[in-house]
Short mmCIF file of C-alpha atoms in Angstrom, two decimals:
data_model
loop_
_atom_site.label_atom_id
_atom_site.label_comp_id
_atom_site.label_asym_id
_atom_site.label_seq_id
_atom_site.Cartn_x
_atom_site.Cartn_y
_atom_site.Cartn_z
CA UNK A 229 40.23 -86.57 5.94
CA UNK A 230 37.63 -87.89 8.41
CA UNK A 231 38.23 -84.38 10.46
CA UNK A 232 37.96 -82.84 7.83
CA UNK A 233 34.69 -83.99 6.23
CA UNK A 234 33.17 -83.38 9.99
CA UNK A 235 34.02 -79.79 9.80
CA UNK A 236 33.02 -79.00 6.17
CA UNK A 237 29.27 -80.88 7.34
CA UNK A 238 29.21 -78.51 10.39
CA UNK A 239 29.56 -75.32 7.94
CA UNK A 240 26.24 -74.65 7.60
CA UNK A 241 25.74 -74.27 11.42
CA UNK A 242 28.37 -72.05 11.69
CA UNK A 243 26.98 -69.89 9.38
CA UNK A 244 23.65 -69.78 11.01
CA UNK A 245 24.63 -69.26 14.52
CA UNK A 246 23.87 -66.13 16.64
CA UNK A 247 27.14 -66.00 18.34
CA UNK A 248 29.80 -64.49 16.60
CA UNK A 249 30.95 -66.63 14.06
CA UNK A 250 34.51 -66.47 14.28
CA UNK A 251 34.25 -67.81 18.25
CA UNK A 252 31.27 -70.26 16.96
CA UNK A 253 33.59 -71.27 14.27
CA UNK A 254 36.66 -72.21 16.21
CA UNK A 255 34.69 -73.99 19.01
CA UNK A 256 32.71 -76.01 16.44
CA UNK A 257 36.17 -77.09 14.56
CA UNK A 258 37.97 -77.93 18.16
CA UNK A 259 34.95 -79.93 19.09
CA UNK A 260 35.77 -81.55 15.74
CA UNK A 261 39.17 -82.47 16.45
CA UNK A 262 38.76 -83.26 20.00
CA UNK A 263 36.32 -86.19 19.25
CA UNK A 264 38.50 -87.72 16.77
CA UNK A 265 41.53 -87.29 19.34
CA UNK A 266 39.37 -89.29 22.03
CA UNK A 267 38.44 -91.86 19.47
CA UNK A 268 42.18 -92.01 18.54
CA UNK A 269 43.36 -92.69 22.39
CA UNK A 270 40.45 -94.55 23.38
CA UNK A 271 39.14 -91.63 25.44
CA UNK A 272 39.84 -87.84 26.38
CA UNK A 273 42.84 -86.62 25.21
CA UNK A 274 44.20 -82.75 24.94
CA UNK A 275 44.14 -81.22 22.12
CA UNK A 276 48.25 -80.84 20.57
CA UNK A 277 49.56 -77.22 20.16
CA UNK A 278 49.58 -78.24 16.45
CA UNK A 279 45.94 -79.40 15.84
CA UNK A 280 44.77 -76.08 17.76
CA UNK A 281 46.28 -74.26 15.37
CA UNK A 282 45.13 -76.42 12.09
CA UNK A 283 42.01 -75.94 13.83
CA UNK A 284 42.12 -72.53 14.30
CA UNK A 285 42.99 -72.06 10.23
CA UNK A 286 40.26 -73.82 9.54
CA UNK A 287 37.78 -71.85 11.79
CA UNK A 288 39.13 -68.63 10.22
CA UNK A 289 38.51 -70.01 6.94
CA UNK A 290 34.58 -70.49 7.83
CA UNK A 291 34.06 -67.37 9.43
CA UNK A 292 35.24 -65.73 6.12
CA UNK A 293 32.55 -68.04 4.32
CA UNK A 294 30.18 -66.90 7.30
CA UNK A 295 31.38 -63.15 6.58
CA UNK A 296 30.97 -63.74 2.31
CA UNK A 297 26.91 -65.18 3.22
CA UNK A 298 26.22 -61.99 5.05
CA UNK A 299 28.10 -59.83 2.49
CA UNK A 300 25.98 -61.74 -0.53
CA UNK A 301 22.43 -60.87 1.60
CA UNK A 302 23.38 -57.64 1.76
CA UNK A 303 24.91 -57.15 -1.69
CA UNK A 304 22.71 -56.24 -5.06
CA UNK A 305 19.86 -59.21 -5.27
CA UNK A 306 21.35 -61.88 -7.83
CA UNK A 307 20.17 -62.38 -11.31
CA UNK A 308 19.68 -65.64 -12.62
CA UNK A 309 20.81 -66.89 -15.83
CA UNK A 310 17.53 -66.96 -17.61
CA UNK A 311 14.86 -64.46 -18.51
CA UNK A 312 12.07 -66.17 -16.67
CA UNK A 313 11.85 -69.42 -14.50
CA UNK A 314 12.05 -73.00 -16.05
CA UNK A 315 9.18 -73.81 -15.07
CA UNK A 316 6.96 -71.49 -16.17
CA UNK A 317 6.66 -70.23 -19.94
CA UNK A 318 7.05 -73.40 -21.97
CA UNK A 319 9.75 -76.40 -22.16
CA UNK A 320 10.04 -79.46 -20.20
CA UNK A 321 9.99 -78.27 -16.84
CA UNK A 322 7.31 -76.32 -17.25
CA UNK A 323 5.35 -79.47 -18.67
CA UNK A 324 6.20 -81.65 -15.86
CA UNK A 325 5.51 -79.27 -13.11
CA UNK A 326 2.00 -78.41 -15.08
CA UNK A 327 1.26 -81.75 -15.58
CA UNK A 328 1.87 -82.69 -12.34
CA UNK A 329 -1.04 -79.41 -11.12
CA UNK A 330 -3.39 -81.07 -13.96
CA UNK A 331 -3.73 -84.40 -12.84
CA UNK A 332 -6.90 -83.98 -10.26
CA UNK A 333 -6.05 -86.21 -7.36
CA UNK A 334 -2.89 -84.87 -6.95
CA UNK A 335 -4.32 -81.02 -7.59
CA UNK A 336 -6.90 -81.54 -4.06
CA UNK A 337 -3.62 -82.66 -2.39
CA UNK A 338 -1.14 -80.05 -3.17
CA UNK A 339 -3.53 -77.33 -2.35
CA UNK A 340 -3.59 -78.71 1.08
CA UNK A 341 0.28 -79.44 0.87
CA UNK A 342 0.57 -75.76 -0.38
CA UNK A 343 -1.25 -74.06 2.69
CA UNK A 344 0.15 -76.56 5.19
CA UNK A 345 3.71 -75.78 3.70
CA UNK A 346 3.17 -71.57 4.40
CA UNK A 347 1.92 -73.02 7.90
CA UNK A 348 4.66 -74.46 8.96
CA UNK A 349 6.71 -71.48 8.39
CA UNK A 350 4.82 -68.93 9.88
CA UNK A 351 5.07 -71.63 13.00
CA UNK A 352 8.65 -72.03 12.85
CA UNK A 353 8.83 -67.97 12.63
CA UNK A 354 6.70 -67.55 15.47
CA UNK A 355 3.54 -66.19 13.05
CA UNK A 356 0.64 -66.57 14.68
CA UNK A 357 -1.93 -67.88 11.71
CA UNK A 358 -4.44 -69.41 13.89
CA UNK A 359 -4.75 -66.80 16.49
CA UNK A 360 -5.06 -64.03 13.83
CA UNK A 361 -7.96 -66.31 12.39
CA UNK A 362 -9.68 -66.22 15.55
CA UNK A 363 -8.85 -62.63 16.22
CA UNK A 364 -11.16 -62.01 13.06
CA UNK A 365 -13.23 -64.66 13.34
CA UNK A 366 -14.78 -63.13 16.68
CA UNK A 367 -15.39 -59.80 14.53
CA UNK A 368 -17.48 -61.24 12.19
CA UNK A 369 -20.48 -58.92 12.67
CA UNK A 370 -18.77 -56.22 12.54
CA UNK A 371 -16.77 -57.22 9.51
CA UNK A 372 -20.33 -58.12 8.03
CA UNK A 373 -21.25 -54.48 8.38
CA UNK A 374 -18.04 -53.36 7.36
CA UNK A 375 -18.90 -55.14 4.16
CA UNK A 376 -22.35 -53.82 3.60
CA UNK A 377 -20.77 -50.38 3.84
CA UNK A 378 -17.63 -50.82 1.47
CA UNK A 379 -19.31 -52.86 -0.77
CA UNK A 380 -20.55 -51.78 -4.16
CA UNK A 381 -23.72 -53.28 -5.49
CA UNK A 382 -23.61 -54.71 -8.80
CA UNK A 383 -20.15 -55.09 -9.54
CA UNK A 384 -19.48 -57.36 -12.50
CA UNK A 385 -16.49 -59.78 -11.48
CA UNK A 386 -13.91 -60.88 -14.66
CA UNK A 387 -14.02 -64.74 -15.30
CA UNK A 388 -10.14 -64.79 -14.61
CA UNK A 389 -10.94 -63.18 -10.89
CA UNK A 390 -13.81 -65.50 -10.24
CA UNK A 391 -11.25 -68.69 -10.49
CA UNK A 392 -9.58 -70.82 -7.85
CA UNK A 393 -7.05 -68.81 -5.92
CA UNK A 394 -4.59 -69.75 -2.95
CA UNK A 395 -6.41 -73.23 -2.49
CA UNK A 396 -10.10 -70.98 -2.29
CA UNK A 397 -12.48 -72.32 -3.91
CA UNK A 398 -14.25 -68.62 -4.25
CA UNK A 399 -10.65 -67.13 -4.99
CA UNK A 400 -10.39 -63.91 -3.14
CA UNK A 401 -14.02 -63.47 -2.19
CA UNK A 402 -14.32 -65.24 1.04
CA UNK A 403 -14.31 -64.58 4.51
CA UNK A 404 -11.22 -66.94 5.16
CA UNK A 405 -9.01 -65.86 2.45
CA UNK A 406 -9.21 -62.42 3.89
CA UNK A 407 -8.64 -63.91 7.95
CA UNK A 408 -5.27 -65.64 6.22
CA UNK A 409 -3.84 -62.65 4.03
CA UNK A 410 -1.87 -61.10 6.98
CA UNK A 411 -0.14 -64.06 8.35
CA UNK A 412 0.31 -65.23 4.92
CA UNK A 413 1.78 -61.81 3.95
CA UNK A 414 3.84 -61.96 6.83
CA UNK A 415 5.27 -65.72 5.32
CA UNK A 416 5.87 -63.76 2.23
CA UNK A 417 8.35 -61.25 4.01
CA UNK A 418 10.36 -63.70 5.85
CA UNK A 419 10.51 -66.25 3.05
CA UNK A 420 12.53 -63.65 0.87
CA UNK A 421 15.37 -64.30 3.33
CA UNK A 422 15.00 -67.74 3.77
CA UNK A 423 18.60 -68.10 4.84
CA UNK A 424 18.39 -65.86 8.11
CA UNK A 425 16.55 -67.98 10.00
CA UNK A 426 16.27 -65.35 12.90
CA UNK A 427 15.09 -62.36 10.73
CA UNK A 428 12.56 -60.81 12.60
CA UNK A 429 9.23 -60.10 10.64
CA UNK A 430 8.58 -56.77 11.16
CA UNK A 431 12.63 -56.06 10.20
CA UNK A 432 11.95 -58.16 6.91
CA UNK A 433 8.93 -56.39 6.18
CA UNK A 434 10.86 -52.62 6.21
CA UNK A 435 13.20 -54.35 4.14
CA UNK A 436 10.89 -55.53 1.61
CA UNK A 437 8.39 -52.67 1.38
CA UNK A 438 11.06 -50.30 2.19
CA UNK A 439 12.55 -51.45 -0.93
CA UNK A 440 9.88 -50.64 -2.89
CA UNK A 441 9.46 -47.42 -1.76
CA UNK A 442 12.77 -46.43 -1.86
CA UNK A 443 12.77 -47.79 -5.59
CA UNK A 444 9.82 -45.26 -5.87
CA UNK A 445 11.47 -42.37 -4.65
CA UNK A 446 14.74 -42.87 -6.62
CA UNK A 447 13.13 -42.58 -9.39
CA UNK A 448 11.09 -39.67 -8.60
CA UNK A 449 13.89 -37.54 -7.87
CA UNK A 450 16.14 -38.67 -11.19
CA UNK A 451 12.37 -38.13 -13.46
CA UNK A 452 11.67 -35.36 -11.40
CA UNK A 453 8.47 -36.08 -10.81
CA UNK A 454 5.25 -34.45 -9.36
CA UNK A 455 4.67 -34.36 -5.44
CA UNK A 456 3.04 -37.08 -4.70
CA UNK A 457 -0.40 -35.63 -2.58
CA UNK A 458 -2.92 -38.62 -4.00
CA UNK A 459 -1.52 -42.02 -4.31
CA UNK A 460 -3.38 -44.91 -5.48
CA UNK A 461 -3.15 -48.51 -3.94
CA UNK A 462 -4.48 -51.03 -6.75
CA UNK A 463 -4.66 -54.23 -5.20
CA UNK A 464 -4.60 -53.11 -1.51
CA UNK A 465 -5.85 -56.34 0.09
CA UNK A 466 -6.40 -56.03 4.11
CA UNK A 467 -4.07 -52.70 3.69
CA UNK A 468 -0.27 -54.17 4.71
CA UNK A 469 0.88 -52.18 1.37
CA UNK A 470 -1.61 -49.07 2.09
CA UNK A 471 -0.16 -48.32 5.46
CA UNK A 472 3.64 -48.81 4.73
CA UNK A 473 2.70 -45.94 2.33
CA UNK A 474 0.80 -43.81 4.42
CA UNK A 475 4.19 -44.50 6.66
CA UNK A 476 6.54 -43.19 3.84
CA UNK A 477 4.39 -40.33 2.34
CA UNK A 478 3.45 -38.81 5.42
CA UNK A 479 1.62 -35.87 3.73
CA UNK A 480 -0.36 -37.66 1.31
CA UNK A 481 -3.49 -39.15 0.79
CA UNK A 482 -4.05 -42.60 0.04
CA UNK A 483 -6.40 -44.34 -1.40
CA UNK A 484 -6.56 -48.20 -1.32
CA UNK A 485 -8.62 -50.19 -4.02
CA UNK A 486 -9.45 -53.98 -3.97
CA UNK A 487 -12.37 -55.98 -5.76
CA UNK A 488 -12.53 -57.85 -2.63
CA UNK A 489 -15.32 -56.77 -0.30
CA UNK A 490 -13.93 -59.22 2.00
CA UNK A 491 -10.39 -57.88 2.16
CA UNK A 492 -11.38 -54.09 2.50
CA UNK A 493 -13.41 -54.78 5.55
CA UNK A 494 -10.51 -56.48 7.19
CA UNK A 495 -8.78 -53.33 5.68
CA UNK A 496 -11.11 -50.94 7.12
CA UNK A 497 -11.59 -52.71 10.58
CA UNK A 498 -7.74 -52.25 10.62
CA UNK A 499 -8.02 -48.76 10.15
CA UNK A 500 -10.38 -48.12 12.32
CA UNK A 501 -8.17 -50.16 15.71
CA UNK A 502 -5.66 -47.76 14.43
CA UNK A 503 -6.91 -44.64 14.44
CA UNK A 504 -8.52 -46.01 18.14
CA UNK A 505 -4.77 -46.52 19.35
CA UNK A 506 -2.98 -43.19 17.51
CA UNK A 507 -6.04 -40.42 16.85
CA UNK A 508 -4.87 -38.40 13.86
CA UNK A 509 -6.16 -37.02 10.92
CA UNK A 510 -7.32 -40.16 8.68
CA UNK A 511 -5.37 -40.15 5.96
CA UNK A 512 -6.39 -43.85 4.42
CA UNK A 513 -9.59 -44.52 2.58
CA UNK A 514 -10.87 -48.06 1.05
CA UNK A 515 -12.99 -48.18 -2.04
CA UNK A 516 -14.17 -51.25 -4.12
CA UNK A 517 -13.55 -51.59 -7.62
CA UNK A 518 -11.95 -53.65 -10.35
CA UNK A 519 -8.36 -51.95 -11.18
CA UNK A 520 -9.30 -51.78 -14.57
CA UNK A 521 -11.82 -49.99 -14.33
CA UNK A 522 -11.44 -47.54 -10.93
CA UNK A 523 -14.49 -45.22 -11.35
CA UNK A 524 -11.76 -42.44 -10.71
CA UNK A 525 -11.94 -38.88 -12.40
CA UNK A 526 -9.24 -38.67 -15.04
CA UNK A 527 -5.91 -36.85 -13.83
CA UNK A 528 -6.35 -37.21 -10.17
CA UNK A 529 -3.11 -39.21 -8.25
CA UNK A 530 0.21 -38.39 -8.47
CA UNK A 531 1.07 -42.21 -7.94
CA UNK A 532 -0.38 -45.55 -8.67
CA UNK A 533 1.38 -48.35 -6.80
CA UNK A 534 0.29 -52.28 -7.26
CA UNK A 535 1.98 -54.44 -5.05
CA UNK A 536 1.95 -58.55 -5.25
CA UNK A 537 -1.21 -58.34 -7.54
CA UNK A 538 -0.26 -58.65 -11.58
CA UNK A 539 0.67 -62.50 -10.64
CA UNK A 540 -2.71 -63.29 -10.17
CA UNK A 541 -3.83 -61.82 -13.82
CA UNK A 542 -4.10 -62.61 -16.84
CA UNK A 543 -2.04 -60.39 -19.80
CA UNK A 544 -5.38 -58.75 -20.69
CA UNK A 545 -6.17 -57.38 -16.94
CA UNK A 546 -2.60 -56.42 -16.67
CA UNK A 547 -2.63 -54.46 -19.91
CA UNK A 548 -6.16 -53.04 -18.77
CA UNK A 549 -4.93 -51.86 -15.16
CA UNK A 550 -1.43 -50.45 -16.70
CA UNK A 551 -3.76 -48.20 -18.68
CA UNK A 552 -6.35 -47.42 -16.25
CA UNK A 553 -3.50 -46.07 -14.24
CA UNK A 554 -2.39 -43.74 -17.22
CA UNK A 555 -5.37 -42.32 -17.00
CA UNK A 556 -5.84 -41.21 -13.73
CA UNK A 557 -2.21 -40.53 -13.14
CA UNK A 558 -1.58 -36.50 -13.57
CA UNK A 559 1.47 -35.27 -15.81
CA UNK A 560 4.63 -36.41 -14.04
CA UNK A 561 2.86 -39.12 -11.99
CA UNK A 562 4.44 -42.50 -11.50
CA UNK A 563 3.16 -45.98 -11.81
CA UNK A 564 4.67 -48.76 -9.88
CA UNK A 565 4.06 -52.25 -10.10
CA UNK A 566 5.85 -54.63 -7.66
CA UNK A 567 5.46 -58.02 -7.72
CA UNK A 568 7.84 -61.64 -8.32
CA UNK A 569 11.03 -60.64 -10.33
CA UNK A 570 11.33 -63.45 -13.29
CA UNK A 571 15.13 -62.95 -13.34
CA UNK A 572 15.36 -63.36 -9.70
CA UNK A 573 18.01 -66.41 -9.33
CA UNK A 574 16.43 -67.47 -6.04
CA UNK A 575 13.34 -67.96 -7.74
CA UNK A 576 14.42 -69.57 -10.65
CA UNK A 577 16.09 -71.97 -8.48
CA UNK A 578 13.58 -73.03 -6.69
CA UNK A 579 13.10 -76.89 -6.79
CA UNK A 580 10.54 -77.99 -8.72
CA UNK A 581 8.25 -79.34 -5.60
CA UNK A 582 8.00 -75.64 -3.96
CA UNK A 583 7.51 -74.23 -7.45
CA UNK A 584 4.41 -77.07 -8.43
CA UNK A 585 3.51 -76.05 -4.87
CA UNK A 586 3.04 -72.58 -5.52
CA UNK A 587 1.81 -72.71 -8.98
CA UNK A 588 -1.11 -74.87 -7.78
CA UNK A 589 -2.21 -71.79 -5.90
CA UNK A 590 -1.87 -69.45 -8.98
CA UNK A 591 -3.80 -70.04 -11.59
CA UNK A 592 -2.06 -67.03 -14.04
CA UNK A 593 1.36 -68.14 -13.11
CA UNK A 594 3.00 -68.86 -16.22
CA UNK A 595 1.39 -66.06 -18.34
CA UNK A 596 2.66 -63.24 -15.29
CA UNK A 597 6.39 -65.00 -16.12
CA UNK A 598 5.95 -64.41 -20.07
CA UNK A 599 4.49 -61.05 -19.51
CA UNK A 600 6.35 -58.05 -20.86
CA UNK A 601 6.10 -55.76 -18.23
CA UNK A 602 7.92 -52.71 -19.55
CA UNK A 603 6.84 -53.39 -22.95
CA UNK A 604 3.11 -53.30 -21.26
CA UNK A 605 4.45 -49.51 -19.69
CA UNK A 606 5.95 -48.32 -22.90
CA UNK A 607 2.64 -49.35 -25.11
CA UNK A 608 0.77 -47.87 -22.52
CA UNK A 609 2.48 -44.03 -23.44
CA UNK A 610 4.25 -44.14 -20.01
CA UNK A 611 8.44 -42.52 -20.25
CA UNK A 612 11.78 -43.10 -18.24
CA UNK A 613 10.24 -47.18 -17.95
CA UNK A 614 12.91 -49.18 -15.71
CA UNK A 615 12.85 -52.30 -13.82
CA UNK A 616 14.90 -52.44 -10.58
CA UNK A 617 15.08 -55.33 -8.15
CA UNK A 618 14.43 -54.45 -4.68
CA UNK A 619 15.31 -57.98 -2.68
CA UNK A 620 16.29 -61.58 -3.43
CA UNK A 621 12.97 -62.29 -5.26
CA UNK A 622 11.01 -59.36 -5.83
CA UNK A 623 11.34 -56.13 -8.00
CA UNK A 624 9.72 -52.72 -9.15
CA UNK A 625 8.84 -52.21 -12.24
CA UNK A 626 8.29 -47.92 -12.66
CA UNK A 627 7.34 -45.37 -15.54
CA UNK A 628 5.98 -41.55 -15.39
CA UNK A 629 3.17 -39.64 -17.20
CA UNK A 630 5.41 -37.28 -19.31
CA UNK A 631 4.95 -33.82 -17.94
#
């Protein structure tokens, strides 16, 4: 029993190692059974014909568990048993978690807590957060006059954008939150594998936007919908999403649209090292607007794409940007919006620290996890709506312009 309770703790290493699990497996259980053999005869002892092969069930047993992990990461991403989380949308987990972000004291420190917390992991996953910060921060003037150019005078901000975001006091209009949004983006892609530890990042970024994209051209093909020449990137940030789809659609245009000044000069600085490494014909360009209200002639992309941005809205701006993107969309266009799946079980199970953690830093939180997305699609007068989950915690949420 003691043996045994030794090898079912060391499961979790097995299943983690590099090596090939069924060796890893077998040397971790006769490791097991060789210390309790020594205990038993006051020292070494060799390992019995008959406990090697006890041991070598055993090790069998764990490299099928090993082989049924790696089978479940790869498999369909798993549904959890409710339509949103638990704590978010109403009831008792939701209060305690909200009450918990309410009382002020404790707000100042879990912002900190929040950051420190996506720190740590972009240390452990060799992400270098502090040297891209300096990276940028020696740009400045440049950035400044990337700003000047991008920027758009005037531009009247919605209260809900102008709010506390990611532990920013100015939300997304700040020179730091744009120096963080790569590394941070980087935590994002690695954190929706959290159980392969070794995951490289730029392999769990193709999975993640790759599964977007491939969620975008399924459906394409089954609607058969328009080419897709102009493409529209609502939300584009510093550009991570804007260049994975210049990547995909290699003979389109795209167009990526933020209301962050900040952001697009990162974006366009970016663009610009780029095209300095790899001259080609630019295919990328940056403009600044709200994504409810684009400035864009009527009728002009053949797909709208919003990745990682409805969380941060309220219904309203959601409802406003869904129909914004009906209207420049031509006749068999496609929106998609990607973004946190509400029925993803790996979110719903996270425990109620992370999730107070990560609500602290997103002030529209529980209304994104009541939102009706398709119903939002549907109203708007887009067809063929469908919702399809792309990785453990994310999905795509897609309708067409009817033709």
């Amino acid at each position: 029993t003691q043996v045994h309770s030794k090898v079912k703790r060391g499961k979790s290493q097995i299943k983690s190692r590099g090596a090939d699990p069924a060796q890893s497996a077998l040397n971790c259980v006769l490791r097991r059974y060789a210390e309790r053999r020594a205990a038993a005869a006051g020292g070494t002892a060799a390992l019995p014909q008959q406990w090697r092969i006890q041991a070598a069930h055993k090790a069998a047993f764990w490299h099928r568990r090993a082989q049924m992990a790696v089978a479940e990461s790869a498999a369909a991403p798993a549904k959890g048993e409710l339509l949103r989380p638990p704590w978010a949308g109403g009831g008792w987990q939701t209060e305690l978690v909200n009450s918990v972000i309410n009382c002020k004291p404790l707000f100042a420190r879990m912002k900190v807590a929040a950051k420190n917390h996506l720190k740590k992991t972009a240390s452990l996953r060799g992400i270098g957060w502090d040297e891209n910060i300096a990276e940028l921060q020696a740009q400045l003037p440049v950035l400044e006059q990337l700003k000047r150019e991008v920027e758009l005078p005037g531009i009247s901000y919605p209260d809900y954008y102008l709010q506390e975001f990611h532990a920013y006091e100015e939300g997304n209009l700040n020179w730091m939150a744009a120096f963080e949004v790569e590394p941070a983006t980087e935590v994002t892609y690695v954190n929706a594998w959290k159980a392969e530890k070794t995951l490289p990042v730029m392999e769990a970024r193709q999975r993640m936007r790759g599964g977007f994209v491939s969620a975008l051209q399924d459906f394409r093909q089954q609607q058969g919908a328009r080419e897709a020449g102009d493409i529209l990137d609502i939300g584009c940030s510093v550009g991570a999403s804007t260049h994975y789809l210049r990547e995909s659609f290699p003979d389109a245009s795209i167009l990526g649209l933020d209301a962050s000044p900040h952001f697009l000069a990162v974006a366009e600085l970016r663009e610009r090292e780029r095209q300095e490494r790899t001259p080609a014909p630019r295919r990328i360009q940056y403009t600044h607007a709200l994504m409810e209200d684009t400035g864009l002639p009527a009728a002009s992309q053949d797909v709208v794409s919003s990745q990682f941005v409805v969380h941060e809205c309220i219904p309203e701006a959601i409802t406003a940007m869904v129909k914004e993107a009906v209207r420049v969309l031509r006749p068999g266009g496609v929106l998609m919006v990607c973004d946190n799946d509400p029925q993803s079980k790996a979110i719903q199970n996270l425990p109620k620290a992370i999730a107070a953690l990560m609500k602290c830093t997103e002030p529209w939180s529980d209304q994104y996890y009541m939102f009706d997305m398709e119903a939002c699609f549907r109203e708007a007068g887009l067809c063929h709506v469908n919702t399809v989950a792309t990785d453990p915690r994310h999905r795509a949420v897609l309708g067409m312009v009817s033709q």
